[in-house]
PDB file of C-alpha atoms and ligand atoms in Angstrom:
ATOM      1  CA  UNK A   1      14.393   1.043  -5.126  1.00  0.00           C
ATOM      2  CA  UNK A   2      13.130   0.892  -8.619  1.00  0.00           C
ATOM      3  CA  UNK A   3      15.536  -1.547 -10.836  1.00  0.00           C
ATOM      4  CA  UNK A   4      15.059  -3.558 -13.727  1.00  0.00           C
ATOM      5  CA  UNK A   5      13.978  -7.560 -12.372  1.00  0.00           C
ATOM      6  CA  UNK A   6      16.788  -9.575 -11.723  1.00  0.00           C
ATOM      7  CA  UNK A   7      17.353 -12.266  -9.216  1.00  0.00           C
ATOM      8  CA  UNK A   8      17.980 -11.669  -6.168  1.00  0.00           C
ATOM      9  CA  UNK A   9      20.141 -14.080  -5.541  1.00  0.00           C
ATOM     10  CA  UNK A  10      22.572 -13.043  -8.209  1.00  0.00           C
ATOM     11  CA  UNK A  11      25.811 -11.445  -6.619  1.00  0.00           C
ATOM     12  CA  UNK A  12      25.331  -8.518  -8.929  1.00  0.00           C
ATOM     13  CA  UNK A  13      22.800  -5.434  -8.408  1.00  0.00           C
ATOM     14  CA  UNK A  14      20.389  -5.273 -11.414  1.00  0.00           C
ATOM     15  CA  UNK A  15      19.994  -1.965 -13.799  1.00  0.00           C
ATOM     16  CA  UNK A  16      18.628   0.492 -12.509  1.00  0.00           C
ATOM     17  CA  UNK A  17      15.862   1.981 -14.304  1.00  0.00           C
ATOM     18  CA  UNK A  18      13.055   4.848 -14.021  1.00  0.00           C
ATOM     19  CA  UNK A  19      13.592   8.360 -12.283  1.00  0.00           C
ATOM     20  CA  UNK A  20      16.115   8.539  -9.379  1.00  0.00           C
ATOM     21  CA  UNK A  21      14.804  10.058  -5.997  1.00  0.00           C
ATOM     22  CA  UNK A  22      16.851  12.626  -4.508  1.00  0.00           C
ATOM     23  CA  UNK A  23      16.918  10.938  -1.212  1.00  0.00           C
ATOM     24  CA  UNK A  24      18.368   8.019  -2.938  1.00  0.00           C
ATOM     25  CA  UNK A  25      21.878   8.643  -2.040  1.00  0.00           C
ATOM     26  CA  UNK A  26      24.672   7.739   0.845  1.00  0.00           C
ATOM     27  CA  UNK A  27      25.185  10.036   3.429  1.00  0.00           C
ATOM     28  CA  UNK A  28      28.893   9.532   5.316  1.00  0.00           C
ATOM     29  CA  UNK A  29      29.732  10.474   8.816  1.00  0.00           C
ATOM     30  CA  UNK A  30      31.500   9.945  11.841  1.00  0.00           C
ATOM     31  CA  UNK A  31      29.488   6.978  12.896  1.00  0.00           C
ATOM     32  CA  UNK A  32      29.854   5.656   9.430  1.00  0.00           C
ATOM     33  CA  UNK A  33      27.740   5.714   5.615  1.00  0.00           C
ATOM     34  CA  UNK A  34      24.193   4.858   5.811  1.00  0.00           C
ATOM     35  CA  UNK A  35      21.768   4.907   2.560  1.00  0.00           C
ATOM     36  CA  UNK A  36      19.332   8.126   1.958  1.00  0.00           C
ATOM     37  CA  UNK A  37      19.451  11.588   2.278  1.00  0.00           C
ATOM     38  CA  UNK A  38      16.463  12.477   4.154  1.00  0.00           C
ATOM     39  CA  UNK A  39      17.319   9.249   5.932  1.00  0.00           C
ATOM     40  CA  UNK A  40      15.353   5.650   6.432  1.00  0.00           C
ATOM     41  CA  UNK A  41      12.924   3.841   7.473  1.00  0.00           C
ATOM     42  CA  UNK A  42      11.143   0.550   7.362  1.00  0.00           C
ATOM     43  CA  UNK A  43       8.009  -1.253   8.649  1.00  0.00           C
ATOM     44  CA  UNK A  44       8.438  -3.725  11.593  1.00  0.00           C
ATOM     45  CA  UNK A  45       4.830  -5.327  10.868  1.00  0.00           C
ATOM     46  CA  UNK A  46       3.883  -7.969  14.300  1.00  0.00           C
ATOM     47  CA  UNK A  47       1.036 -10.500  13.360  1.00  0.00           C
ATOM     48  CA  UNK A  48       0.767 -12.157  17.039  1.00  0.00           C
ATOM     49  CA  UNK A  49      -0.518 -15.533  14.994  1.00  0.00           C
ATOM     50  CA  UNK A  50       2.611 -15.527  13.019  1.00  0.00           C
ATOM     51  CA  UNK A  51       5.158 -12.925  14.503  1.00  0.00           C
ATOM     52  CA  UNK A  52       7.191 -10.480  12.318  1.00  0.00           C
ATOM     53  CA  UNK A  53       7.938  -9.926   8.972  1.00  0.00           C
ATOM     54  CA  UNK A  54      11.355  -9.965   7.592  1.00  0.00           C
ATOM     55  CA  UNK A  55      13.168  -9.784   4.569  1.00  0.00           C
ATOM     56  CA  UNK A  56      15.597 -11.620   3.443  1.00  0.00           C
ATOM     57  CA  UNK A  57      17.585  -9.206   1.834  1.00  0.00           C
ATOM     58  CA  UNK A  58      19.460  -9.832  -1.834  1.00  0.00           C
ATOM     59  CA  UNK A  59      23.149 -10.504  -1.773  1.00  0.00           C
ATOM     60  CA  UNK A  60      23.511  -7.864  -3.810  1.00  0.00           C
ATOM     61  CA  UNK A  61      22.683  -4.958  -1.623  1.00  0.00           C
ATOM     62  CA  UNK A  62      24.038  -3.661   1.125  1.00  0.00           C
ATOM     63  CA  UNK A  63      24.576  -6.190   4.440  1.00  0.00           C
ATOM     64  CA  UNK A  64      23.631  -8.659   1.593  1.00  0.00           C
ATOM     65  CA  UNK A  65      22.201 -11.856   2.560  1.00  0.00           C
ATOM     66  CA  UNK A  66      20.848 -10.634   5.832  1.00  0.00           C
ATOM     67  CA  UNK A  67      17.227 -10.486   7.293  1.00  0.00           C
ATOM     68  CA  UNK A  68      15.908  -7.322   7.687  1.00  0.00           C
ATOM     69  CA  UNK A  69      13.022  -4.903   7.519  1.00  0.00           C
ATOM     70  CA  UNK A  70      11.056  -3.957   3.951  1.00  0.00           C
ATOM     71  CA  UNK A  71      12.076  -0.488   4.076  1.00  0.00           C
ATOM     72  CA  UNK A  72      14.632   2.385   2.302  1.00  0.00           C
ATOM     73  CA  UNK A  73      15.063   5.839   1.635  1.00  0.00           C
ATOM     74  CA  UNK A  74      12.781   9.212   2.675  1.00  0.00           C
ATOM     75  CA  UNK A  75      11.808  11.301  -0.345  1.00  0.00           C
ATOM     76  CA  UNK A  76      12.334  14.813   0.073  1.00  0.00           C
ATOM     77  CA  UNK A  77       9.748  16.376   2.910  1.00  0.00           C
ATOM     78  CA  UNK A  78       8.292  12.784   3.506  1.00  0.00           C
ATOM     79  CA  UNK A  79       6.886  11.608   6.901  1.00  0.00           C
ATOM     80  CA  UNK A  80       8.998   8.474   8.030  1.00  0.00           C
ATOM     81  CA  UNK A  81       5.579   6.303   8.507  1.00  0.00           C
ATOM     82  CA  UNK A  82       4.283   7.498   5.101  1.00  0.00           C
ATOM     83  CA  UNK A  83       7.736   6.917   3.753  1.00  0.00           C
ATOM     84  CA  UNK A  84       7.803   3.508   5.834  1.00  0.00           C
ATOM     85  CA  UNK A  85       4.272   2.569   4.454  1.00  0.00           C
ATOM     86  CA  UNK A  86       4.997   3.440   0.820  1.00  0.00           C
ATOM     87  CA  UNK A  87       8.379   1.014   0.976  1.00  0.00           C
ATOM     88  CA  UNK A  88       6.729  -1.593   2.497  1.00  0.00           C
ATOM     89  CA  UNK A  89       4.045  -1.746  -0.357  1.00  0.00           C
ATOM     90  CA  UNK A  90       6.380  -1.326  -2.856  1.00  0.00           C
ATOM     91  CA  UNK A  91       8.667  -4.105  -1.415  1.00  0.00           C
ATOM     92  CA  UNK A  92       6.480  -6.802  -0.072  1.00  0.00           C
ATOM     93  CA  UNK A  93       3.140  -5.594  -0.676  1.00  0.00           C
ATOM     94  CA  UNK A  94       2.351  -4.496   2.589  1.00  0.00           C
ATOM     95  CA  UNK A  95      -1.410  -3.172   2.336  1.00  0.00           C
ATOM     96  CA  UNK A  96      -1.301   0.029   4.555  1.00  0.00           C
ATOM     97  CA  UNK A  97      -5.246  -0.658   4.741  1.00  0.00           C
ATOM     98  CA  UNK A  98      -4.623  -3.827   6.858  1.00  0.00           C
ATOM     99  CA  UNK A  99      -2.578  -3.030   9.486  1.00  0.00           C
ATOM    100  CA  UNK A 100      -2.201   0.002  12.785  1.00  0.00           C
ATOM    101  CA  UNK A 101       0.667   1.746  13.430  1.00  0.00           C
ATOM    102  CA  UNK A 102       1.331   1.228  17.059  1.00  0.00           C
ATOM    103  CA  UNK A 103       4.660   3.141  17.736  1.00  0.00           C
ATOM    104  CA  UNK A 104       7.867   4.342  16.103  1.00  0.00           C
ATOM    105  CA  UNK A 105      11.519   3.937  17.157  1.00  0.00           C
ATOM    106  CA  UNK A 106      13.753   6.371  15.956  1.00  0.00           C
ATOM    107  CA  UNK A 107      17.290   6.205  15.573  1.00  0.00           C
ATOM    108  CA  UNK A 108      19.281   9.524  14.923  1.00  0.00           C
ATOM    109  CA  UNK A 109      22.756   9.972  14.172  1.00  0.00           C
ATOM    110  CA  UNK A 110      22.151  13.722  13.526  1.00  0.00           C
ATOM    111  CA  UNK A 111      23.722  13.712   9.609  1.00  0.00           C
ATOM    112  CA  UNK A 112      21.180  10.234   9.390  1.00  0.00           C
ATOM    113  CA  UNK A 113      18.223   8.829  10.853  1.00  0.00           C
ATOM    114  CA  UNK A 114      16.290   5.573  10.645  1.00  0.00           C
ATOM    115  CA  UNK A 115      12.634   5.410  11.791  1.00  0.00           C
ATOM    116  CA  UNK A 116      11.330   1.831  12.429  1.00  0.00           C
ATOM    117  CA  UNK A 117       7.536   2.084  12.445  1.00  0.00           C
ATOM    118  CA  UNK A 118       5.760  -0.924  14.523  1.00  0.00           C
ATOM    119  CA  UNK A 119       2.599  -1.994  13.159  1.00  0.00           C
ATOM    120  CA  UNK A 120       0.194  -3.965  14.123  1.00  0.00           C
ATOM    121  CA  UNK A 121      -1.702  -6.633  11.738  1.00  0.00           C
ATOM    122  CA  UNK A 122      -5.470  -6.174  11.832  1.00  0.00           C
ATOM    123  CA  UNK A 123      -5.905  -7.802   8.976  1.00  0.00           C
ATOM    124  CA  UNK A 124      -4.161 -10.879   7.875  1.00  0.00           C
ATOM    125  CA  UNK A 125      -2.106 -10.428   4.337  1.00  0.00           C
ATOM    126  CA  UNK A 126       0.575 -12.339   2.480  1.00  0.00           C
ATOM    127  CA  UNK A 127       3.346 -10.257   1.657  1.00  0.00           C
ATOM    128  CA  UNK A 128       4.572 -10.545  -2.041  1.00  0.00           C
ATOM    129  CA  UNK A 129       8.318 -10.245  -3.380  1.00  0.00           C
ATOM    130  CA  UNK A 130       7.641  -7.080  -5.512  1.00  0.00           C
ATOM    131  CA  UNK A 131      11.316  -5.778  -5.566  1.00  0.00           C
ATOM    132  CA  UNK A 132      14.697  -7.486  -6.876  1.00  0.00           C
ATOM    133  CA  UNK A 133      16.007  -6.318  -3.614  1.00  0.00           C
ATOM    134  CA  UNK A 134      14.187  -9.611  -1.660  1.00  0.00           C
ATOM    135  CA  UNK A 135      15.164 -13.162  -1.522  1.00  0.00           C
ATOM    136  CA  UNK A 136      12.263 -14.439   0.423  1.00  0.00           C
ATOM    137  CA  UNK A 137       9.759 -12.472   2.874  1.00  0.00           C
ATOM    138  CA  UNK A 138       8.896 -14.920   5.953  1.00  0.00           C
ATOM    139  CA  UNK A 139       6.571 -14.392   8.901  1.00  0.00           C
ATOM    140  CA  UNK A 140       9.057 -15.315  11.817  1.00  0.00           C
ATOM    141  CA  UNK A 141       7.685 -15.828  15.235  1.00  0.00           C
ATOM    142  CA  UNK A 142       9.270 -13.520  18.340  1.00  0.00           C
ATOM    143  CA  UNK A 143      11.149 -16.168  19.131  1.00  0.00           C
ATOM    144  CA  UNK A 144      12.808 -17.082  16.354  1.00  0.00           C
ATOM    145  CA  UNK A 145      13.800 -13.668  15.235  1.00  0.00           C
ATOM    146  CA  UNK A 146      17.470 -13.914  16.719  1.00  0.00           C
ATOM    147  CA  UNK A 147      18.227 -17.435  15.237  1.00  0.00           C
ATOM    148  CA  UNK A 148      18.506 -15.486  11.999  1.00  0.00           C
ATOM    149  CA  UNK A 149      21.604 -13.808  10.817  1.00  0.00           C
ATOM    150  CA  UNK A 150      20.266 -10.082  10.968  1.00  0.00           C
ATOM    151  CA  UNK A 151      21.118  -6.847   9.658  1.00  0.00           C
ATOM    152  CA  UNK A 152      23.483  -5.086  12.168  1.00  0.00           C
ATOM    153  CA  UNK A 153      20.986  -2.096  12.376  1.00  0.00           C
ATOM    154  CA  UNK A 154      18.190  -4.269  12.852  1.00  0.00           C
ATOM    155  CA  UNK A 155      20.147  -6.724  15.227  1.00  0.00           C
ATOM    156  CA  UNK A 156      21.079  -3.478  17.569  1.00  0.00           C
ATOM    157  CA  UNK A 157      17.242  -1.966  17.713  1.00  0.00           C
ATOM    158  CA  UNK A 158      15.211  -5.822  18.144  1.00  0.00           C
ATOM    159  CA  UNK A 159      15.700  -6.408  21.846  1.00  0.00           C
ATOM    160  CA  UNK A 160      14.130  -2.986  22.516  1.00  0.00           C
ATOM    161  CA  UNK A 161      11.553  -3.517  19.747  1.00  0.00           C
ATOM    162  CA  UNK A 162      10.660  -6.721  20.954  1.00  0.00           C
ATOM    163  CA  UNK A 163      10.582  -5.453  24.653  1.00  0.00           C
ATOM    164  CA  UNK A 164       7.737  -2.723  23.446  1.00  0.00           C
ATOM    165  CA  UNK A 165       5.683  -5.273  21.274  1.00  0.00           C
ATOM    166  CA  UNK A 166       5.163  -7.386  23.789  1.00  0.00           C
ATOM    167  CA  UNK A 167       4.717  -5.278  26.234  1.00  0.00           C
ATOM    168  CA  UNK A 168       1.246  -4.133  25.832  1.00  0.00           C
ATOM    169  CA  UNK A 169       0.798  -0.107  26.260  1.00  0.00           C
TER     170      UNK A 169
HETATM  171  N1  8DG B   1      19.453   1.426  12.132  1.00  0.00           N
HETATM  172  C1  8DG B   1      18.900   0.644  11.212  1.00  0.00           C
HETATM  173  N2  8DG B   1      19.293   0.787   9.929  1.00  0.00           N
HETATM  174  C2  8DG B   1      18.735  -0.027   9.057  1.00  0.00           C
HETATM  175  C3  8DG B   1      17.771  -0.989   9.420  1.00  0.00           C
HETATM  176  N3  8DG B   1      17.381  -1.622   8.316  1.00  0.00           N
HETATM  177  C4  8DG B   1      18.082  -1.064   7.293  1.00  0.00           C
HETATM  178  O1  8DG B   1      17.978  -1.392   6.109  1.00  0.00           O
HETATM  179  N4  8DG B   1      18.927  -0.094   7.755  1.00  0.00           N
HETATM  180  C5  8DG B   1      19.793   0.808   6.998  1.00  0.00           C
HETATM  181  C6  8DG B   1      20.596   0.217   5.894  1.00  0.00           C
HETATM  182  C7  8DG B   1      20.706   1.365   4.914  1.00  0.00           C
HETATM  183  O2  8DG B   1      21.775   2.245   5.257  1.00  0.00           O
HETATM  184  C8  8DG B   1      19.407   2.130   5.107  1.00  0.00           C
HETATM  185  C9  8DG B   1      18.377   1.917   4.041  1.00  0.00           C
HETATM  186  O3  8DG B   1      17.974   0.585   4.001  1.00  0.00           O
HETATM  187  P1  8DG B   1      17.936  -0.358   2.694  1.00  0.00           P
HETATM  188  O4  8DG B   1      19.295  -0.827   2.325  1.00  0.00           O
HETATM  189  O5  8DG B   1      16.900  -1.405   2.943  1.00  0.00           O
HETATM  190  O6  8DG B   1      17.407   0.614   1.611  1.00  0.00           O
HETATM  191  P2  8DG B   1      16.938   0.275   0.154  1.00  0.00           P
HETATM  192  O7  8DG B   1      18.112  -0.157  -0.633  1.00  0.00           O
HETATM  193  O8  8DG B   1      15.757  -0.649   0.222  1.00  0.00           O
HETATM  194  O9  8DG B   1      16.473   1.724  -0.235  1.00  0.00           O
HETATM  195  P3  8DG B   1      15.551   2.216  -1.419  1.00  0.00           P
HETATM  196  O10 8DG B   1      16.449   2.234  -2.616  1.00  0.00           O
HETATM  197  O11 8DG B   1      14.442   1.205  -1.517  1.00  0.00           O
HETATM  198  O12 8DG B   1      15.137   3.549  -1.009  1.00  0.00           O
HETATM  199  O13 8DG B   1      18.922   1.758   6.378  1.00  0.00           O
HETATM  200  C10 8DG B   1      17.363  -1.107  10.766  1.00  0.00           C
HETATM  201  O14 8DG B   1      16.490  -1.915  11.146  1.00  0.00           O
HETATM  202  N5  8DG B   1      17.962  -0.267  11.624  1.00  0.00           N
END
């Protein structure tokens, strides 16, 4: 998302500023309104010294307050990892360079799809709150991902995420 700063803890979205992507827009359906045209996707990035990273996601937005995945979006004709990658970096400085992309879950609701792409860390980073759409980014371990109050679409795909990540291929 590209918005003027503001706090994320505010209970009002900040301006928004710069060009607007075409894919930036709600799509509404039988199974309900989801956010992007060419649908969504986010980065599910496993460090196995520190476990996964979520965001905690501004009050603000959609589900606010929840934990969930850096993520948003598709631009037009993008691949889901690219457009996984690119909204990682741009939300929590996620350095593409440092990790592997070991598999991606896709969930399709035929009008709207959401791609979660697993990576792996190969190279340890910190993320960085580079978006007003963060609260706080936190490595949580496996464990401790479902003591967390978690955003519904994220809540419904971690048991079968979780199954695959630690089950080695
Ligand atoms: N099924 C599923 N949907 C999710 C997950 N995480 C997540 O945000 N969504 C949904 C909520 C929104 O409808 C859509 C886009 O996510 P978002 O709310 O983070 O998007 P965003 O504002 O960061 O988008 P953008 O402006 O940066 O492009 O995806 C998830 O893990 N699974």
């Amino acid at each position: 998302m590209d918005h003027s700063l503001a706090s994320a803890s505010s209970s009002t979205p900040p301006v928004r500023t710069g060009p607007r992507d075409p894919g930036d827009a709600w799509v509404e359906g039988d199974r309900g309104r989801f956010w992007g045209r060419f649908g969504a996707a986010g980065v599910l990035a496993y460090d196995p010294a520190k476990g996964v990273l979520l965001q905690h996601r501004a009050v603000w937005s959609h589900n606010g307050g929840t934990w969930g995945l850096p993520g948003g979006a598709l631009h037009e004709g993008e691949d889901a990892v690219e457009g996984a990658l690119r909204e990682a970096w741009e939300e929590a400085a996620v350095p593409s360079g440092n990790v592997e992309v070991l598999f991606r879950s896709v969930l399709d609701l035929g009008y709207w799809s959401y791609t979660t792409v697993v990576v792996l860390v190969t190279e340890p980073f910190d993320p960085v709150i580079s978006d007003p759409e963060s609260i706080e980014l936190l490595w949580i371990p496996v464990a401790g991902v479902e003591s967390k109050e978690l955003h519904p679409g994220f809540a419904a795909a971690w048991p079968g995420l979780r199954e695959r990540i630690s089950t080695p291929a």
